[in-house]
CSV table of C-alpha atoms in Angstrom, one decimal:
chain,number,residue,atom,x,y,z
A,1,MET,CA,42.5,72.2,52.8
A,2,SER,CA,42.1,69.4,50.2
A,3,ALA,CA,44.8,67.4,51.9
A,4,ARG,CA,43.0,67.7,55.3
A,5,ILE,CA,39.7,66.6,53.8
A,6,SER,CA,41.4,63.6,52.1
A,7,ARG,CA,43.0,62.6,55.4
A,8,SER,CA,39.7,62.9,57.2
A,9,TRP,CA,37.9,60.7,54.7
A,10,LEU,CA,40.8,58.2,54.8
A,11,ALA,CA,40.5,58.0,58.6
A,12,LEU,CA,36.7,57.6,58.4
A,13,ALA,CA,37.1,54.9,55.8
A,14,SER,CA,39.6,53.1,57.9
A,15,ARG,CA,37.3,53.1,60.9
A,16,ASN,CA,34.3,51.9,59.0
A,17,SER,CA,36.0,49.2,56.9
A,18,PRO,CA,35.5,45.5,57.8
A,19,VAL,CA,39.0,44.7,56.3
A,20,PRO,CA,41.9,44.3,58.7
A,21,PHE,CA,44.4,47.1,59.1
A,22,LEU,CA,47.1,45.5,57.1
A,23,TYR,CA,44.8,45.1,54.0
A,24,GLN,CA,43.9,48.7,54.0
A,25,THR,CA,45.9,49.7,50.9
A,26,ARG,CA,45.5,52.7,48.7
A,27,THR,CA,43.5,50.7,46.1
A,28,LEU,CA,40.9,49.4,48.6
A,29,ASN,CA,40.8,52.8,50.3
A,30,GLY,CA,40.3,54.6,47.0
A,31,ALA,CA,37.4,52.3,46.2
A,32,SER,CA,35.9,52.9,49.7
A,33,LEU,CA,36.4,56.7,49.4
A,34,SER,CA,34.6,56.8,46.0
A,35,SER,CA,31.7,54.7,47.5
A,36,LEU,CA,31.5,56.9,50.6
A,37,ARG,CA,31.5,60.0,48.5
A,38,HIS,CA,28.2,58.9,47.0
A,39,THR,CA,26.6,57.4,50.0
A,40,GLN,CA,27.5,59.6,53.0
A,41,HIS,CA,26.6,63.3,53.3
A,42,TYR,CA,27.8,65.5,56.1
A,43,SER,CA,26.2,68.8,57.0
A,44,THR,CA,28.8,70.4,59.1
A,45,SER,CA,29.4,74.0,58.5
A,46,ASN,CA,33.2,73.7,58.2
A,47,ASP,CA,32.9,71.0,55.5
A,48,ALA,CA,30.3,73.0,53.6
A,49,ALA,CA,32.5,76.1,53.8
A,50,ASN,CA,35.5,74.2,52.6
A,51,GLU,CA,33.5,72.8,49.7
A,52,THR,CA,32.4,76.3,48.7
A,53,GLU,CA,35.8,77.8,49.1
A,54,GLU,CA,37.6,75.0,47.2
A,55,PRO,CA,35.5,73.6,44.4
A,56,GLN,CA,36.2,70.0,43.4
A,57,ASP,CA,37.9,69.3,40.2
A,58,ASP,CA,35.3,68.1,37.6
A,59,LYS,CA,38.0,66.0,35.7
A,60,PRO,CA,37.1,62.3,36.0
A,61,ARG,CA,39.5,60.2,37.8
A,62,GLU,CA,41.3,57.4,36.1
A,63,VAL,CA,40.0,54.0,37.3
A,64,ARG,CA,42.7,51.8,38.5
A,65,LYS,CA,42.6,48.2,37.3
A,66,SER,CA,44.0,45.3,39.2
A,67,TYR,CA,46.3,42.8,37.6
A,68,ILE,CA,43.6,40.1,37.5
A,69,ARG,CA,41.2,42.4,35.6
A,70,LYS,CA,43.9,43.4,33.1
A,71,ARG,CA,44.8,39.7,32.5
A,72,ALA,CA,41.2,38.8,32.1
A,73,ALA,CA,40.7,41.6,29.6
A,74,ALA,CA,43.7,40.5,27.6
A,75,ILE,CA,42.7,36.8,27.5
A,76,THR,CA,38.9,37.1,26.8
A,77,PRO,CA,39.2,38.4,23.2
A,78,GLN,CA,41.6,35.6,22.2
A,79,GLN,CA,39.3,32.9,23.7
A,80,THR,CA,36.3,34.4,21.9
A,81,THR,CA,38.2,34.5,18.6
A,82,THR,CA,39.4,30.9,19.1
A,83,ARG,CA,35.9,29.7,20.0
A,84,SER,CA,34.3,31.3,17.0
A,85,THR,CA,37.0,29.9,14.7
A,86,ALA,CA,36.5,26.4,16.1
A,87,SER,CA,32.7,26.6,15.9
A,88,GLN,CA,32.8,27.4,12.2
A,89,LYS,CA,32.1,24.1,10.5
A,90,PRO,CA,31.2,23.4,7.0
A,91,LEU,CA,27.4,23.5,6.7
A,92,THR,CA,25.5,21.1,4.5
A,93,MET,CA,21.9,21.2,3.3
A,94,THR,CA,19.5,18.5,4.3
A,95,SER,CA,17.2,16.8,1.8
A,96,ASN,CA,14.2,18.9,3.0
A,97,GLU,CA,16.2,22.1,2.7
A,98,LYS,CA,17.3,21.1,-0.8
A,99,GLN,CA,13.7,20.4,-1.7
A,100,ILE,CA,12.5,23.8,-0.4
A,101,PHE,CA,15.4,25.5,-2.2
A,102,GLY,CA,14.5,23.7,-5.5
A,103,ASN,CA,10.9,24.8,-5.2
A,104,LEU,CA,11.9,28.4,-4.5
A,105,LEU,CA,14.2,28.3,-7.6
A,106,GLU,CA,11.4,26.9,-9.7
A,107,GLN,CA,9.0,29.5,-8.6
A,108,LEU,CA,11.7,32.2,-9.2
A,109,GLY,CA,12.3,30.9,-12.7
A,110,THR,CA,8.6,30.8,-13.5
A,111,GLU,CA,8.1,34.4,-12.3
A,112,ARG,CA,11.2,35.6,-14.1
A,113,ARG,CA,10.0,34.0,-17.4
A,114,GLY,CA,6.5,35.6,-16.9
A,115,GLN,CA,7.9,39.1,-16.6
A,116,THR,CA,8.4,41.2,-19.7
A,117,GLN,CA,11.3,43.6,-20.2
A,118,PRO,CA,10.3,47.3,-20.0
A,119,ASP,CA,10.2,49.3,-23.2
A,120,SER,CA,13.1,51.8,-23.3
A,121,SER,CA,11.0,54.2,-25.4
A,122,THR,CA,8.6,54.8,-22.5
A,123,PRO,CA,9.3,57.7,-20.2
A,124,GLY,CA,10.9,56.6,-16.9
A,125,ALA,CA,12.4,53.4,-18.3
A,126,LYS,CA,15.7,52.2,-17.0
A,127,PRO,CA,18.7,52.4,-19.3
A,128,ALA,CA,19.7,49.3,-21.1
A,129,LEU,CA,22.1,46.9,-19.3
A,130,ARG,CA,25.6,46.8,-20.3
A,131,ASP,CA,27.1,43.7,-22.0
A,132,GLU,CA,29.0,42.7,-18.9
A,133,GLU,CA,25.8,42.8,-16.9
A,134,MET,CA,23.9,40.9,-19.5
A,135,ASP,CA,26.6,38.2,-19.5
A,136,GLU,CA,26.4,38.0,-15.7
A,137,MET,CA,22.6,37.7,-15.8
A,138,SER,CA,22.8,35.0,-18.5
A,139,GLN,CA,25.2,33.0,-16.4
A,140,ILE,CA,23.0,33.3,-13.3
A,141,SER,CA,20.0,32.2,-15.4
A,142,ALA,CA,22.0,29.2,-16.7
A,143,ILE,CA,22.9,28.2,-13.2
A,144,PHE,CA,19.2,28.5,-12.1
A,145,ASP,CA,18.1,26.5,-15.1
A,146,SER,CA,20.6,23.8,-14.5
A,147,VAL,CA,19.6,23.5,-10.8
A,148,LEU,CA,15.9,23.4,-11.8
A,149,GLN,CA,16.6,20.7,-14.4
A,150,ASP,CA,18.5,18.6,-12.0
A,151,MET,CA,15.7,18.8,-9.5
A,152,LYS,CA,13.2,18.0,-12.1
A,153,GLU,CA,15.2,14.9,-13.3
A,154,LYS,CA,15.6,13.8,-9.8
A,155,ARG,CA,11.9,14.0,-9.2
A,156,GLN,CA,11.1,12.2,-12.4
A,157,ARG,CA,13.6,9.4,-11.5
A,158,ALA,CA,12.0,9.0,-8.0
A,159,GLU,CA,8.5,8.8,-9.6
A,160,ALA,CA,9.7,6.3,-12.2
A,161,ARG,CA,11.2,4.1,-9.4
A,162,SER,CA,8.0,4.3,-7.4
A,163,ALA,CA,5.9,3.3,-10.4
A,164,GLU,CA,8.3,0.5,-11.1
A,165,ARG,CA,8.1,-0.8,-7.6
A,166,GLN,CA,4.3,-0.7,-7.7
A,167,VAL,CA,4.2,-2.6,-11.0
A,168,GLU,CA,6.6,-5.3,-9.6
A,169,ALA,CA,4.5,-5.6,-6.4
A,170,ALA,CA,1.3,-6.0,-8.4
A,171,ALA,CA,3.0,-8.6,-10.7
A,172,MET,CA,4.3,-10.5,-7.7
A,173,GLN,CA,0.9,-10.5,-6.0
A,174,ALA,CA,-0.7,-11.7,-9.3
A,175,SER,CA,1.9,-14.4,-9.7
A,176,THR,CA,1.4,-15.6,-6.1
A,177,GLU,CA,-2.3,-15.8,-6.6
A,178,ILE,CA,-1.9,-17.8,-9.9
A,179,GLU,CA,0.6,-20.2,-8.2
A,180,GLU,CA,-1.8,-20.9,-5.3
A,181,LYS,CA,-4.6,-21.5,-7.8
A,182,LEU,CA,-2.4,-24.0,-9.8
A,183,GLN,CA,-1.2,-25.8,-6.7
A,184,THR,CA,-4.7,-26.3,-5.3
A,185,GLY,CA,-6.2,-27.1,-8.7
A,186,GLU,CA,-9.0,-24.6,-8.3
A,187,TYR,CA,-9.1,-23.3,-11.8
A,188,THR,CA,-11.5,-23.7,-14.8
A,189,ASP,CA,-10.6,-24.4,-18.4
A,190,ASP,CA,-11.3,-20.8,-19.3
A,191,GLU,CA,-9.0,-19.5,-16.6
A,192,MET,CA,-6.2,-21.9,-17.7
A,193,ALA,CA,-6.7,-20.8,-21.3
A,194,GLU,CA,-6.5,-17.1,-20.3
A,195,MET,CA,-3.4,-17.6,-18.2
A,196,VAL,CA,-1.7,-19.4,-21.1
A,197,SER,CA,-2.8,-16.9,-23.8
A,198,SER,CA,-1.7,-13.9,-21.7
A,199,LYS,CA,1.7,-15.7,-21.0
A,200,GLU,CA,1.2,-15.4,-17.3
A,201,ILE,CA,2.3,-19.1,-17.2
A,202,THR,CA,4.3,-21.2,-19.7
A,203,ILE,CA,2.8,-24.2,-21.3
A,204,ASP,CA,5.2,-26.5,-19.4
A,205,ARG,CA,3.8,-25.0,-16.1
A,206,ALA,CA,0.3,-25.6,-17.3
A,207,ILE,CA,1.1,-29.3,-18.1
A,208,GLU,CA,2.6,-29.7,-14.6
A,209,ALA,CA,-0.4,-28.2,-13.0
A,210,VAL,CA,-2.8,-30.5,-14.8
A,211,ILE,CA,-0.7,-33.6,-13.9
A,212,THR,CA,-0.7,-32.5,-10.3
A,213,ARG,CA,-4.4,-32.1,-10.2
A,214,GLU,CA,-5.2,-35.4,-11.8
A,215,SER,CA,-2.7,-37.3,-9.7
A,216,VAL,CA,-4.3,-35.9,-6.6
A,217,LYS,CA,-7.7,-37.2,-7.7
A,218,ILE,CA,-6.4,-40.7,-8.5
A,219,GLU,CA,-4.5,-41.0,-5.2
A,220,ALA,CA,-7.7,-39.8,-3.4
A,221,ALA,CA,-9.6,-42.7,-5.0
A,222,LEU,CA,-6.9,-45.2,-3.9
A,223,TRP,CA,-7.0,-44.0,-0.3
A,224,GLU,CA,-10.8,-44.1,-0.3
A,225,ALA,CA,-10.7,-47.7,-1.3
A,226,ILE,CA,-8.2,-48.5,1.5
A,227,ASP,CA,-10.1,-46.5,4.1
A,228,GLU,CA,-13.4,-48.1,3.2
A,229,GLY,CA,-11.8,-51.6,3.7
A,230,LYS,CA,-12.4,-52.8,0.2
A,231,GLY,CA,-9.1,-54.7,0.3
A,232,ASP,CA,-6.8,-55.4,-2.6
A,233,THR,CA,-9.7,-55.9,-5.0
A,234,GLY,CA,-10.8,-52.3,-4.3
A,235,ILE,CA,-7.3,-51.0,-5.1
A,236,TRP,CA,-7.3,-53.1,-8.2
A,237,GLU,CA,-10.6,-51.8,-9.5
A,238,VAL,CA,-9.3,-48.2,-9.1
A,239,CYS,CA,-6.2,-49.3,-11.1
A,240,LYS,CA,-8.3,-50.7,-13.9
A,241,ASN,CA,-10.7,-47.8,-14.1
A,242,ARG,CA,-8.5,-44.8,-13.6
A,243,ILE,CA,-4.8,-45.9,-14.2
A,244,PHE,CA,-4.5,-48.7,-16.7
A,245,ASN,CA,-6.9,-46.9,-19.1
A,246,ILE,CA,-5.1,-43.5,-19.0
A,247,LEU,CA,-3.6,-44.4,-22.4
A,248,ARG,CA,-7.0,-44.5,-24.0
A,249,HIS,CA,-7.0,-40.7,-24.1
A,250,LEU,CA,-4.6,-40.9,-27.0
A,251,ASP,CA,-6.1,-40.6,-30.4
A,252,ASP,CA,-6.6,-43.7,-32.6
A,253,GLU,CA,-3.6,-42.9,-34.8
A,254,LYS,CA,-1.2,-42.8,-31.9
A,255,LYS,CA,-2.7,-46.0,-30.4
A,256,GLY,CA,-2.0,-47.8,-33.7
A,257,LEU,CA,1.6,-46.5,-33.9
A,258,LEU,CA,2.2,-47.4,-30.3
A,259,GLY,CA,0.8,-50.9,-30.7
A,260,MET,CA,-1.9,-50.7,-28.1
A,261,LYS,CA,-4.1,-53.8,-28.0
A,262,GLY,CA,-7.1,-52.4,-26.1
A,263,GLU,CA,-8.4,-51.3,-22.8
A,264,VAL,CA,-8.5,-53.2,-19.5
A,265,ALA,CA,-12.1,-54.3,-18.7
A,266,GLY,CA,-13.6,-52.4,-15.9
A,267,ASP,CA,-16.9,-50.9,-14.7
A,268,GLU,CA,-18.0,-48.7,-17.5
A,269,PRO,CA,-20.1,-46.3,-15.4
A,270,THR,CA,-17.2,-45.7,-13.0
A,271,LYS,CA,-14.6,-44.9,-15.7
A,272,ALA,CA,-13.4,-41.3,-15.3
A,273,LEU,CA,-11.8,-39.3,-18.0
A,274,LEU,CA,-8.9,-37.0,-17.4
A,275,ALA,CA,-10.0,-33.4,-17.1
A,276,VAL,CA,-7.4,-31.8,-19.4
A,277,PRO,CA,-8.2,-28.2,-20.6
A,278,PRO,CA,-8.2,-27.8,-24.4
A,279,CYS,CA,-5.3,-25.4,-24.3
A,280,VAL,CA,-3.0,-28.0,-22.7
A,281,PRO,CA,-1.6,-30.7,-25.0
A,282,LEU,CA,-2.8,-34.1,-24.0
A,283,GLU,CA,0.1,-36.3,-24.9
A,284,PRO,CA,2.6,-34.9,-22.4
A,285,VAL,CA,0.1,-35.2,-19.6
A,286,VAL,CA,-0.6,-38.9,-20.4
A,287,THR,CA,3.1,-39.9,-20.9
A,288,GLU,CA,4.0,-38.4,-17.5
A,289,LEU,CA,0.9,-39.2,-15.5
A,290,TYR,CA,0.8,-42.9,-16.5
A,291,PRO,CA,4.1,-44.1,-15.0
A,292,LYS,CA,3.7,-41.9,-12.0
A,293,MET,CA,0.3,-43.4,-11.1
A,294,LEU,CA,1.5,-47.0,-11.8
A,295,LEU,CA,4.3,-46.5,-9.2
A,296,VAL,CA,2.0,-45.0,-6.6
A,297,ALA,CA,-0.6,-47.8,-7.0
A,298,PHE,CA,2.0,-50.6,-6.9
A,299,LYS,CA,3.5,-49.2,-3.7
A,300,MET,CA,0.1,-48.9,-2.0
A,301,LEU,CA,-0.9,-52.4,-3.0
A,302,ASN,CA,2.5,-53.9,-1.9
A,303,LEU,CA,2.4,-51.9,1.4
A,304,HIS,CA,-1.1,-52.5,2.5
A,305,HIS,CA,-1.6,-56.0,1.0
A,306,PRO,CA,1.9,-57.6,0.7
A,307,ASP,CA,0.5,-61.2,0.4
A,308,SER,CA,-2.0,-60.3,-2.4
A,309,GLN,CA,-1.8,-62.4,-5.6
A,310,LEU,CA,-2.7,-59.3,-7.6
A,311,ILE,CA,0.8,-57.9,-7.1
A,312,SER,CA,2.2,-60.5,-9.5
A,313,GLN,CA,-0.4,-59.6,-12.0
A,314,PHE,CA,0.6,-55.9,-12.1
A,315,ARG,CA,3.5,-56.3,-14.4
A,316,ALA,CA,1.6,-58.8,-16.6
A,317,THR,CA,-1.3,-56.4,-17.0
A,318,ILE,CA,1.0,-53.6,-18.0
A,319,LYS,CA,2.6,-55.7,-20.7
A,320,SER,CA,-0.7,-57.1,-21.9
A,321,MET,CA,-1.9,-53.7,-23.0
A,322,GLY,CA,0.8,-53.5,-25.7
A,323,ARG,CA,4.1,-51.9,-26.4
A,324,ALA,CA,2.9,-48.4,-25.6
A,325,SER,CA,1.9,-49.4,-22.1
A,326,ALA,CA,5.2,-51.2,-21.5
A,327,VAL,CA,7.3,-48.3,-22.8
A,328,LEU,CA,5.4,-45.4,-21.3
A,329,GLY,CA,4.6,-47.2,-18.1
A,330,GLY,CA,8.2,-48.2,-17.4
A,331,SER,CA,10.2,-46.0,-14.9
A,332,THR,CA,13.3,-46.5,-12.9
A,333,GLY,CA,11.3,-46.3,-9.6
A,334,LEU,CA,8.7,-48.9,-10.8
A,335,TYR,CA,11.3,-51.4,-11.9
A,336,ASN,CA,13.2,-51.0,-8.7
A,337,GLU,CA,10.0,-51.9,-6.8
A,338,PHE,CA,9.5,-54.9,-9.1
A,339,ILE,CA,13.1,-56.1,-8.4
A,340,TYR,CA,12.6,-55.7,-4.7
A,341,PHE,CA,9.3,-57.6,-4.8
A,342,TYR,CA,10.6,-60.4,-7.0
A,343,TRP,CA,13.6,-60.9,-4.8
A,344,ARG,CA,12.3,-60.2,-1.2
A,345,GLY,CA,8.8,-61.4,-1.8
A,346,CYS,CA,9.2,-64.3,-4.3
A,347,HIS,CA,13.0,-65.1,-4.2
A,348,ASP,CA,12.8,-65.3,-7.9
A,349,LEU,CA,16.3,-64.8,-9.3
A,350,PRO,CA,15.3,-65.6,-13.0
A,351,GLY,CA,12.5,-63.0,-12.6
A,352,VAL,CA,15.0,-60.4,-11.5
A,353,VAL,CA,17.1,-61.2,-14.7
A,354,SER,CA,13.9,-60.9,-16.8
A,355,LEU,CA,13.2,-57.4,-15.3
A,356,LEU,CA,16.7,-56.2,-16.1
A,357,ARG,CA,16.2,-57.4,-19.7
A,358,ASP,CA,13.0,-55.4,-19.9
A,359,MET,CA,14.7,-52.3,-18.6
A,360,GLU,CA,17.3,-52.6,-21.3
A,361,VAL,CA,14.7,-53.1,-24.1
A,362,THR,CA,12.4,-50.3,-23.0
A,363,GLY,CA,15.2,-47.9,-22.3
A,364,VAL,CA,14.8,-47.5,-18.6
A,365,GLU,CA,18.0,-46.2,-17.0
A,366,PRO,CA,19.3,-47.7,-13.8
A,367,ASN,CA,20.3,-45.7,-10.7
A,368,ARG,CA,22.2,-46.3,-7.5
A,369,ARG,CA,19.3,-48.1,-5.9
A,370,THR,CA,19.2,-50.6,-8.7
A,371,CYS,CA,22.8,-51.4,-8.1
A,372,SER,CA,22.2,-51.5,-4.4
A,373,LEU,CA,19.4,-54.1,-4.8
A,374,LEU,CA,21.7,-56.3,-6.9
A,375,GLY,CA,24.5,-55.9,-4.2
A,376,SER,CA,22.1,-57.0,-1.5
A,377,ILE,CA,21.4,-60.2,-3.5
A,378,LYS,CA,25.1,-60.9,-3.8
A,379,ASN,CA,25.7,-60.3,-0.1
A,380,GLN,CA,22.8,-62.6,0.8
A,381,ARG,CA,24.2,-65.4,-1.4
A,382,ASP,CA,27.7,-65.1,0.1
A,383,HIS,CA,26.2,-65.2,3.7
A,384,ASP,CA,24.0,-68.3,2.9
A,385,LEU,CA,26.9,-70.2,1.3
A,386,ARG,CA,29.2,-69.5,4.3
A,387,SER,CA,26.6,-70.7,6.7
A,388,HIS,CA,25.9,-73.8,4.7
A,389,TRP,CA,29.6,-74.9,4.6
A,390,ARG,CA,30.1,-74.0,8.2
A,391,LYS,CA,27.2,-76.2,9.3
A,392,ALA,CA,28.6,-79.0,7.1
A,393,ARG,CA,32.0,-78.8,8.9
A,394,VAL,CA,30.4,-78.8,12.3
A,395,GLU,CA,28.4,-82.0,11.5
A,396,GLY,CA,31.7,-83.6,10.4
A,397,GLN,CA,30.4,-84.8,7.1
A,398,ARG,CA,29.4,-83.2,3.8
A,399,SER,CA,25.8,-82.2,3.6
A,400,THR,CA,23.9,-84.3,1.0
A,401,ARG,CA,21.5,-81.4,0.6
A,402,GLU,CA,22.4,-79.0,-2.2
A,403,PRO,CA,22.2,-75.3,-1.2
A,404,TRP,CA,19.4,-73.3,-2.7
A,405,TRP,CA,21.8,-71.1,-4.6
A,406,ASP,CA,23.2,-74.1,-6.4
A,407,LEU,CA,19.9,-75.1,-8.1
A,408,ALA,CA,20.2,-75.0,-11.8
A,409,PRO,CA,17.9,-71.9,-12.5
A,410,ASN,CA,19.5,-70.0,-9.7
A,411,ARG,CA,23.0,-70.9,-10.7
A,412,LYS,CA,22.4,-69.6,-14.2
A,413,ALA,CA,20.8,-66.4,-12.9
A,414,VAL,CA,23.7,-65.8,-10.5
A,415,ARG,CA,26.2,-66.2,-13.3
A,416,GLU,CA,24.2,-63.7,-15.4
A,417,LEU,CA,24.0,-61.3,-12.6
A,418,PHE,CA,27.5,-61.4,-11.0
A,419,GLY,CA,29.7,-63.2,-13.6
A,420,PRO,CA,32.1,-61.5,-15.9
A,421,GLU,CA,30.3,-58.8,-17.9
A,422,GLY,CA,27.3,-59.6,-15.9
A,423,TRP,CA,24.3,-57.3,-15.2
A,424,MET,CA,25.8,-55.8,-12.0
A,425,GLU,CA,29.0,-54.8,-13.8
A,426,LYS,CA,27.1,-53.3,-16.7
A,427,LEU,CA,24.7,-51.4,-14.5
A,428,GLU,CA,27.5,-49.9,-12.3
A,429,GLN,CA,29.3,-48.7,-15.4
A,430,ARG,CA,26.1,-47.2,-16.8
A,431,VAL,CA,25.4,-45.4,-13.5
A,432,ARG,CA,29.0,-43.9,-13.6
A,433,GLU,CA,28.5,-42.7,-17.2
A,434,ILE,CA,25.2,-41.0,-16.2
A,435,ALA,CA,26.7,-39.3,-13.2
A,436,LYS,CA,29.6,-38.1,-15.4
A,437,ALA,CA,27.3,-36.7,-18.0
A,438,GLN,CA,25.2,-34.9,-15.4
A,439,ALA,CA,28.4,-33.4,-13.9
A,440,TYR,CA,29.1,-31.6,-17.2
């Protein structure tokens, strides 16, 4: 009877299946039979009788698995294991996590220290820990304490660095403000004294600031005379009142030692004293400001009034004030300007030789521009002499006029300048010695 029922279900499944006939295998038909068994119900009397007469076996059927399902079931655990193994990477704690962990450890240590051990004599107290457990607890406590100590030291170092940066930023800002104040000259005597006493600036920087401020004032007075159209006399008045008399700021003892003969006459009401704070020594300011302003005034007078007769009086006025004025007022730049003026403006070769003697006496060192000026004089002489003799050959007879270079004073000056052991040779040797000393 069961075989007949199975064949009837198989026929029914074959008729209702959408699969072609050749694909109706036992596996597909078994699946179809199981689905039909739950979805279709027949109420025929024969079937019901058969079912009552032959009860179905309650033993569950073994589900057949296809090859693809078996293969998938065998591969899936391996892939899962491989994926989990590959995904396991070493984990690291971020800075925030470390900070949170440190705070938790610190709180744990505080709570652990605040707790008291229970008394063993009280009823219900736990028994005393064994030595091994006590050692283990002490080791754990030591680890916690070391971690907390490291976190604390790290926090202290960070706070120290932050405080150091703030101090450096404040010091840099204060230094910038002080430097701006010194460069603009907007400071009082009290402020300068405070900066020097607190060692915010050195005494050399204070001297430099005072020299800069006073030189700006004198140059402003010179430019004012030029802009107002006062001519060379206006520049000369500024020189007499504010430059030539700078040395009068020295005390009487130093004036006598330096051999100062007196002051240059000028308009008494317009004489302006140097504004030097009491905390700044006066002598370094005077000895550096005097030659600097002499050079500036001579350049401005020679530039704006090159034909002025006062230019030739400049050197004589400096020498007339005594040895201190000649020594302190002499500088390499000023003597180079003098040489250029005496040669290009006056064609005075003996005057050039006299200037070189003054440089040697006063101790003014030459530089490359000094040698270059002497070289230009020599080149001009060679060019003039070649032109003179060329012109004489063209005329066919010797010129009866003696060249300017062969005049007696000029011939002597040329021999002193360019002859053996002359000034040009000595100056070039001295410049080489200075350069060699500076190289070391």
